[in-house]
JSON list of C-alpha atoms in Angstrom, two decimals:
[
{"chain": "A", "resi": 178, "resn": "UNK", "atom": "CA", "xyz": [112.82, 101.66, 112.78]},
{"chain": "A", "resi": 179, "resn": "UNK", "atom": "CA", "xyz": [113.26, 101.37, 116.50]},
{"chain": "A", "resi": 180, "resn": "UNK", "atom": "CA", "xyz": [113.85, 97.88, 118.00]},
{"chain": "A", "resi": 181, "resn": "UNK", "atom": "CA", "xyz": [110.47, 97.92, 119.67]},
{"chain": "A", "resi": 182, "resn": "UNK", "atom": "CA", "xyz": [108.70, 98.87, 116.42]},
{"chain": "A", "resi": 183, "resn": "UNK", "atom": "CA", "xyz": [110.64, 96.25, 114.50]},
{"chain": "A", "resi": 184, "resn": "UNK", "atom": "CA", "xyz": [109.70, 93.57, 117.06]},
{"chain": "A", "resi": 185, "resn": "UNK", "atom": "CA", "xyz": [106.06, 94.60, 116.84]},
{"chain": "A", "resi": 186, "resn": "UNK", "atom": "CA", "xyz": [106.06, 94.43, 112.99]},
{"chain": "A", "resi": 187, "resn": "UNK", "atom": "CA", "xyz": [107.65, 90.98, 113.11]},
{"chain": "A", "resi": 188, "resn": "UNK", "atom": "CA", "xyz": [105.17, 89.68, 115.67]},
{"chain": "A", "resi": 189, "resn": "UNK", "atom": "CA", "xyz": [102.29, 91.01, 113.63]},
{"chain": "A", "resi": 190, "resn": "UNK", "atom": "CA", "xyz": [103.70, 89.46, 110.43]},
{"chain": "A", "resi": 191, "resn": "UNK", "atom": "CA", "xyz": [103.98, 86.16, 112.20]},
{"chain": "A", "resi": 192, "resn": "UNK", "atom": "CA", "xyz": [100.37, 86.23, 113.38]},
{"chain": "A", "resi": 193, "resn": "UNK", "atom": "CA", "xyz": [99.16, 86.98, 109.86]},
{"chain": "A", "resi": 194, "resn": "UNK", "atom": "CA", "xyz": [101.38, 84.36, 108.18]},
{"chain": "A", "resi": 195, "resn": "UNK", "atom": "CA", "xyz": [103.73, 86.68, 106.33]},
{"chain": "A", "resi": 196, "resn": "UNK", "atom": "CA", "xyz": [106.92, 86.24, 108.46]},
{"chain": "A", "resi": 197, "resn": "UNK", "atom": "CA", "xyz": [109.92, 84.61, 106.92]},
{"chain": "A", "resi": 198, "resn": "UNK", "atom": "CA", "xyz": [111.11, 81.50, 108.77]},
{"chain": "A", "resi": 199, "resn": "UNK", "atom": "CA", "xyz": [114.53, 83.01, 109.61]},
{"chain": "A", "resi": 200, "resn": "UNK", "atom": "CA", "xyz": [112.96, 85.90, 111.56]},
{"chain": "A", "resi": 201, "resn": "UNK", "atom": "CA", "xyz": [112.24, 83.58, 114.53]},
{"chain": "A", "resi": 202, "resn": "UNK", "atom": "CA", "xyz": [116.02, 83.40, 114.99]},
{"chain": "A", "resi": 203, "resn": "UNK", "atom": "CA", "xyz": [117.27, 86.73, 113.62]},
{"chain": "A", "resi": 204, "resn": "UNK", "atom": "CA", "xyz": [114.63, 89.07, 115.05]},
{"chain": "A", "resi": 205, "resn": "UNK", "atom": "CA", "xyz": [115.48, 91.67, 112.44]},
{"chain": "A", "resi": 206, "resn": "UNK", "atom": "CA", "xyz": [113.76, 92.14, 109.10]},
{"chain": "A", "resi": 207, "resn": "UNK", "atom": "CA", "xyz": [115.88, 92.61, 105.97]},
{"chain": "A", "resi": 208, "resn": "UNK", "atom": "CA", "xyz": [115.32, 92.67, 102.18]},
{"chain": "A", "resi": 209, "resn": "UNK", "atom": "CA", "xyz": [115.29, 88.86, 101.96]},
{"chain": "A", "resi": 210, "resn": "UNK", "atom": "CA", "xyz": [112.58, 88.57, 104.61]},
{"chain": "A", "resi": 211, "resn": "UNK", "atom": "CA", "xyz": [110.64, 91.28, 102.80]},
{"chain": "A", "resi": 212, "resn": "UNK", "atom": "CA", "xyz": [110.86, 89.20, 99.58]},
{"chain": "A", "resi": 213, "resn": "UNK", "atom": "CA", "xyz": [109.47, 86.22, 101.50]},
{"chain": "A", "resi": 214, "resn": "UNK", "atom": "CA", "xyz": [106.51, 88.30, 102.65]},
{"chain": "A", "resi": 215, "resn": "UNK", "atom": "CA", "xyz": [105.99, 89.52, 99.01]},
{"chain": "A", "resi": 216, "resn": "UNK", "atom": "CA", "xyz": [105.96, 85.85, 97.94]},
{"chain": "A", "resi": 217, "resn": "UNK", "atom": "CA", "xyz": [103.31, 85.09, 100.52]},
{"chain": "A", "resi": 218, "resn": "UNK", "atom": "CA", "xyz": [101.17, 87.94, 99.16]},
{"chain": "A", "resi": 219, "resn": "UNK", "atom": "CA", "xyz": [101.51, 86.55, 95.63]},
{"chain": "A", "resi": 220, "resn": "UNK", "atom": "CA", "xyz": [100.50, 83.09, 96.88]},
{"chain": "A", "resi": 221, "resn": "UNK", "atom": "CA", "xyz": [97.52, 84.63, 98.65]},
{"chain": "A", "resi": 222, "resn": "UNK", "atom": "CA", "xyz": [96.38, 86.27, 95.42]},
{"chain": "A", "resi": 223, "resn": "UNK", "atom": "CA", "xyz": [96.90, 83.14, 93.33]},
{"chain": "A", "resi": 224, "resn": "UNK", "atom": "CA", "xyz": [95.23, 80.75, 95.78]},
{"chain": "A", "resi": 225, "resn": "UNK", "atom": "CA", "xyz": [92.59, 82.93, 97.39]},
{"chain": "A", "resi": 226, "resn": "UNK", "atom": "CA", "xyz": [93.66, 81.49, 100.74]},
{"chain": "A", "resi": 227, "resn": "UNK", "atom": "CA", "xyz": [94.59, 83.38, 103.85]},
{"chain": "A", "resi": 228, "resn": "UNK", "atom": "CA", "xyz": [98.27, 82.97, 104.89]},
{"chain": "A", "resi": 229, "resn": "UNK", "atom": "CA", "xyz": [97.37, 82.95, 108.56]},
{"chain": "A", "resi": 230, "resn": "UNK", "atom": "CA", "xyz": [95.38, 79.68, 108.36]},
{"chain": "A", "resi": 231, "resn": "UNK", "atom": "CA", "xyz": [97.17, 76.31, 108.27]},
{"chain": "A", "resi": 232, "resn": "UNK", "atom": "CA", "xyz": [96.11, 73.52, 105.95]},
{"chain": "A", "resi": 233, "resn": "UNK", "atom": "CA", "xyz": [96.90, 70.02, 107.21]},
{"chain": "A", "resi": 234, "resn": "UNK", "atom": "CA", "xyz": [99.39, 71.60, 109.59]},
{"chain": "A", "resi": 235, "resn": "UNK", "atom": "CA", "xyz": [101.19, 73.47, 106.73]},
{"chain": "A", "resi": 236, "resn": "UNK", "atom": "CA", "xyz": [101.41, 77.21, 106.28]},
{"chain": "A", "resi": 237, "resn": "UNK", "atom": "CA", "xyz": [100.44, 78.64, 102.93]},
{"chain": "A", "resi": 238, "resn": "UNK", "atom": "CA", "xyz": [103.91, 78.40, 101.27]},
{"chain": "A", "resi": 239, "resn": "UNK", "atom": "CA", "xyz": [104.36, 74.79, 102.46]},
{"chain": "A", "resi": 240, "resn": "UNK", "atom": "CA", "xyz": [100.85, 73.84, 101.37]},
{"chain": "A", "resi": 241, "resn": "UNK", "atom": "CA", "xyz": [101.32, 75.24, 97.87]},
{"chain": "A", "resi": 242, "resn": "UNK", "atom": "CA", "xyz": [104.75, 73.59, 97.57]},
{"chain": "A", "resi": 243, "resn": "UNK", "atom": "CA", "xyz": [103.21, 70.25, 98.61]},
{"chain": "A", "resi": 244, "resn": "UNK", "atom": "CA", "xyz": [100.46, 70.55, 96.00]},
{"chain": "A", "resi": 245, "resn": "UNK", "atom": "CA", "xyz": [102.92, 71.46, 93.28]},
{"chain": "A", "resi": 246, "resn": "UNK", "atom": "CA", "xyz": [105.17, 68.57, 94.34]},
{"chain": "A", "resi": 247, "resn": "UNK", "atom": "CA", "xyz": [102.27, 66.19, 93.91]},
{"chain": "A", "resi": 248, "resn": "UNK", "atom": "CA", "xyz": [101.71, 67.67, 90.41]},
{"chain": "A", "resi": 249, "resn": "UNK", "atom": "CA", "xyz": [98.20, 68.97, 91.26]},
{"chain": "A", "resi": 250, "resn": "UNK", "atom": "CA", "xyz": [99.20, 72.51, 90.33]},
{"chain": "A", "resi": 251, "resn": "UNK", "atom": "CA", "xyz": [95.87, 73.59, 88.87]},
{"chain": "A", "resi": 252, "resn": "UNK", "atom": "CA", "xyz": [94.24, 72.65, 92.20]},
{"chain": "A", "resi": 253, "resn": "UNK", "atom": "CA", "xyz": [96.17, 75.41, 93.91]},
{"chain": "A", "resi": 254, "resn": "UNK", "atom": "CA", "xyz": [94.67, 78.36, 92.01]},
{"chain": "A", "resi": 255, "resn": "UNK", "atom": "CA", "xyz": [91.66, 80.23, 93.35]},
{"chain": "A", "resi": 256, "resn": "UNK", "atom": "CA", "xyz": [88.52, 78.97, 91.67]},
{"chain": "A", "resi": 257, "resn": "UNK", "atom": "CA", "xyz": [87.30, 82.55, 91.10]},
{"chain": "A", "resi": 258, "resn": "UNK", "atom": "CA", "xyz": [90.60, 83.35, 89.40]},
{"chain": "A", "resi": 259, "resn": "UNK", "atom": "CA", "xyz": [90.29, 80.35, 87.13]},
{"chain": "A", "resi": 260, "resn": "UNK", "atom": "CA", "xyz": [86.68, 81.06, 86.34]},
{"chain": "A", "resi": 261, "resn": "UNK", "atom": "CA", "xyz": [87.32, 84.74, 85.52]},
{"chain": "A", "resi": 262, "resn": "UNK", "atom": "CA", "xyz": [90.21, 83.99, 83.20]},
{"chain": "A", "resi": 263, "resn": "UNK", "atom": "CA", "xyz": [89.80, 82.33, 79.81]},
{"chain": "A", "resi": 264, "resn": "UNK", "atom": "CA", "xyz": [91.46, 78.95, 79.86]},
{"chain": "A", "resi": 265, "resn": "UNK", "atom": "CA", "xyz": [93.85, 79.93, 77.17]},
{"chain": "A", "resi": 266, "resn": "UNK", "atom": "CA", "xyz": [97.36, 78.46, 77.30]},
{"chain": "A", "resi": 267, "resn": "UNK", "atom": "CA", "xyz": [98.77, 82.01, 77.61]},
{"chain": "A", "resi": 268, "resn": "UNK", "atom": "CA", "xyz": [96.80, 82.70, 80.79]},
{"chain": "A", "resi": 269, "resn": "UNK", "atom": "CA", "xyz": [97.69, 79.31, 82.20]},
{"chain": "A", "resi": 270, "resn": "UNK", "atom": "CA", "xyz": [101.37, 79.91, 81.46]},
{"chain": "A", "resi": 271, "resn": "UNK", "atom": "CA", "xyz": [101.16, 83.36, 83.19]},
{"chain": "A", "resi": 272, "resn": "UNK", "atom": "CA", "xyz": [99.56, 81.76, 86.26]},
{"chain": "A", "resi": 273, "resn": "UNK", "atom": "CA", "xyz": [102.11, 78.93, 86.41]},
{"chain": "A", "resi": 274, "resn": "UNK", "atom": "CA", "xyz": [105.10, 81.32, 85.88]},
{"chain": "A", "resi": 275, "resn": "UNK", "atom": "CA", "xyz": [103.74, 83.63, 88.60]},
{"chain": "A", "resi": 276, "resn": "UNK", "atom": "CA", "xyz": [103.33, 80.66, 90.89]},
{"chain": "A", "resi": 277, "resn": "UNK", "atom": "CA", "xyz": [106.91, 79.56, 90.21]},
{"chain": "A", "resi": 278, "resn": "UNK", "atom": "CA", "xyz": [108.11, 83.09, 90.98]},
{"chain": "A", "resi": 279, "resn": "UNK", "atom": "CA", "xyz": [106.07, 83.22, 94.27]},
{"chain": "A", "resi": 280, "resn": "UNK", "atom": "CA", "xyz": [107.53, 79.87, 95.34]},
{"chain": "A", "resi": 281, "resn": "UNK", "atom": "CA", "xyz": [111.02, 81.21, 94.56]},
{"chain": "A", "resi": 282, "resn": "UNK", "atom": "CA", "xyz": [110.30, 84.17, 96.82]},
{"chain": "A", "resi": 283, "resn": "UNK", "atom": "CA", "xyz": [109.22, 81.98, 99.72]},
{"chain": "A", "resi": 284, "resn": "UNK", "atom": "CA", "xyz": [112.24, 79.64, 99.61]},
{"chain": "A", "resi": 285, "resn": "UNK", "atom": "CA", "xyz": [112.81, 78.61, 103.23]},
{"chain": "A", "resi": 286, "resn": "UNK", "atom": "CA", "xyz": [116.42, 79.67, 102.88]},
{"chain": "A", "resi": 287, "resn": "UNK", "atom": "CA", "xyz": [117.00, 83.41, 102.33]},
{"chain": "A", "resi": 288, "resn": "UNK", "atom": "CA", "xyz": [119.98, 83.26, 99.93]},
{"chain": "A", "resi": 289, "resn": "UNK", "atom": "CA", "xyz": [118.18, 81.76, 96.95]},
{"chain": "A", "resi": 290, "resn": "UNK", "atom": "CA", "xyz": [115.32, 84.25, 97.08]},
{"chain": "A", "resi": 291, "resn": "UNK", "atom": "CA", "xyz": [115.40, 86.74, 94.20]},
{"chain": "A", "resi": 292, "resn": "UNK", "atom": "CA", "xyz": [116.21, 90.43, 94.60]},
{"chain": "A", "resi": 293, "resn": "UNK", "atom": "CA", "xyz": [113.39, 92.93, 94.02]},
{"chain": "A", "resi": 294, "resn": "UNK", "atom": "CA", "xyz": [114.78, 94.03, 90.61]},
{"chain": "A", "resi": 295, "resn": "UNK", "atom": "CA", "xyz": [114.81, 90.36, 89.53]},
{"chain": "A", "resi": 296, "resn": "UNK", "atom": "CA", "xyz": [111.21, 89.93, 90.57]},
{"chain": "A", "resi": 297, "resn": "UNK", "atom": "CA", "xyz": [110.15, 92.96, 88.56]},
{"chain": "A", "resi": 298, "resn": "UNK", "atom": "CA", "xyz": [112.10, 91.71, 85.54]},
{"chain": "A", "resi": 299, "resn": "UNK", "atom": "CA", "xyz": [110.42, 88.24, 85.78]},
{"chain": "A", "resi": 300, "resn": "UNK", "atom": "CA", "xyz": [106.96, 89.82, 86.15]},
{"chain": "A", "resi": 301, "resn": "UNK", "atom": "CA", "xyz": [107.64, 91.94, 83.04]},
{"chain": "A", "resi": 302, "resn": "UNK", "atom": "CA", "xyz": [108.71, 88.75, 81.21]},
{"chain": "A", "resi": 303, "resn": "UNK", "atom": "CA", "xyz": [105.50, 87.00, 82.35]},
{"chain": "A", "resi": 304, "resn": "UNK", "atom": "CA", "xyz": [103.37, 89.85, 80.95]},
{"chain": "A", "resi": 305, "resn": "UNK", "atom": "CA", "xyz": [105.56, 91.42, 78.26]},
{"chain": "A", "resi": 306, "resn": "UNK", "atom": "CA", "xyz": [102.74, 93.45, 76.67]},
{"chain": "A", "resi": 307, "resn": "UNK", "atom": "CA", "xyz": [102.64, 95.80, 79.65]},
{"chain": "A", "resi": 308, "resn": "UNK", "atom": "CA", "xyz": [104.56, 99.05, 79.06]},
{"chain": "A", "resi": 309, "resn": "UNK", "atom": "CA", "xyz": [107.93, 99.31, 80.76]},
{"chain": "A", "resi": 310, "resn": "UNK", "atom": "CA", "xyz": [108.12, 101.26, 84.06]},
{"chain": "A", "resi": 311, "resn": "UNK", "atom": "CA", "xyz": [109.59, 104.72, 83.78]},
{"chain": "A", "resi": 312, "resn": "UNK", "atom": "CA", "xyz": [112.14, 105.74, 86.44]},
{"chain": "A", "resi": 313, "resn": "UNK", "atom": "CA", "xyz": [110.35, 107.14, 89.48]},
{"chain": "A", "resi": 314, "resn": "UNK", "atom": "CA", "xyz": [107.05, 105.58, 88.47]},
{"chain": "A", "resi": 315, "resn": "UNK", "atom": "CA", "xyz": [105.46, 103.09, 90.88]},
{"chain": "A", "resi": 316, "resn": "UNK", "atom": "CA", "xyz": [105.94, 99.54, 89.65]},
{"chain": "A", "resi": 317, "resn": "UNK", "atom": "CA", "xyz": [103.51, 97.70, 91.95]},
{"chain": "A", "resi": 318, "resn": "UNK", "atom": "CA", "xyz": [100.54, 98.55, 89.68]},
{"chain": "A", "resi": 319, "resn": "UNK", "atom": "CA", "xyz": [101.90, 96.04, 87.09]},
{"chain": "A", "resi": 320, "resn": "UNK", "atom": "CA", "xyz": [101.34, 93.11, 89.46]}
]
């Protein structure tokens, strides 16, 4: 990607709430900043909230982390998601484990964020009944 295109992508990501914190200093996206953006997408799905809006001055990852810290974890999930799912302990465990994974992806420091293959492995552990991905097959449909 050209420097101008990279700069444009980073600016757009910032405006929409997907930009990793380190990109304000580094100005160059990398796999760890991509993992952060993926984590924001997971949080967006789980919460039903837009990452571009702040809540009490906090961005989406900070807001979710603050709710989890206060042990109000069930309050974070999208009400439609909770209503559509049976309140079985299996579904609740899947939601909580996916939330933990998303928070791991949006760690403010890049080095602790998981690698893409680790994310896939954890997602497969969360929903083990899904068939394994064949080489060359798209894996995003399992999310």
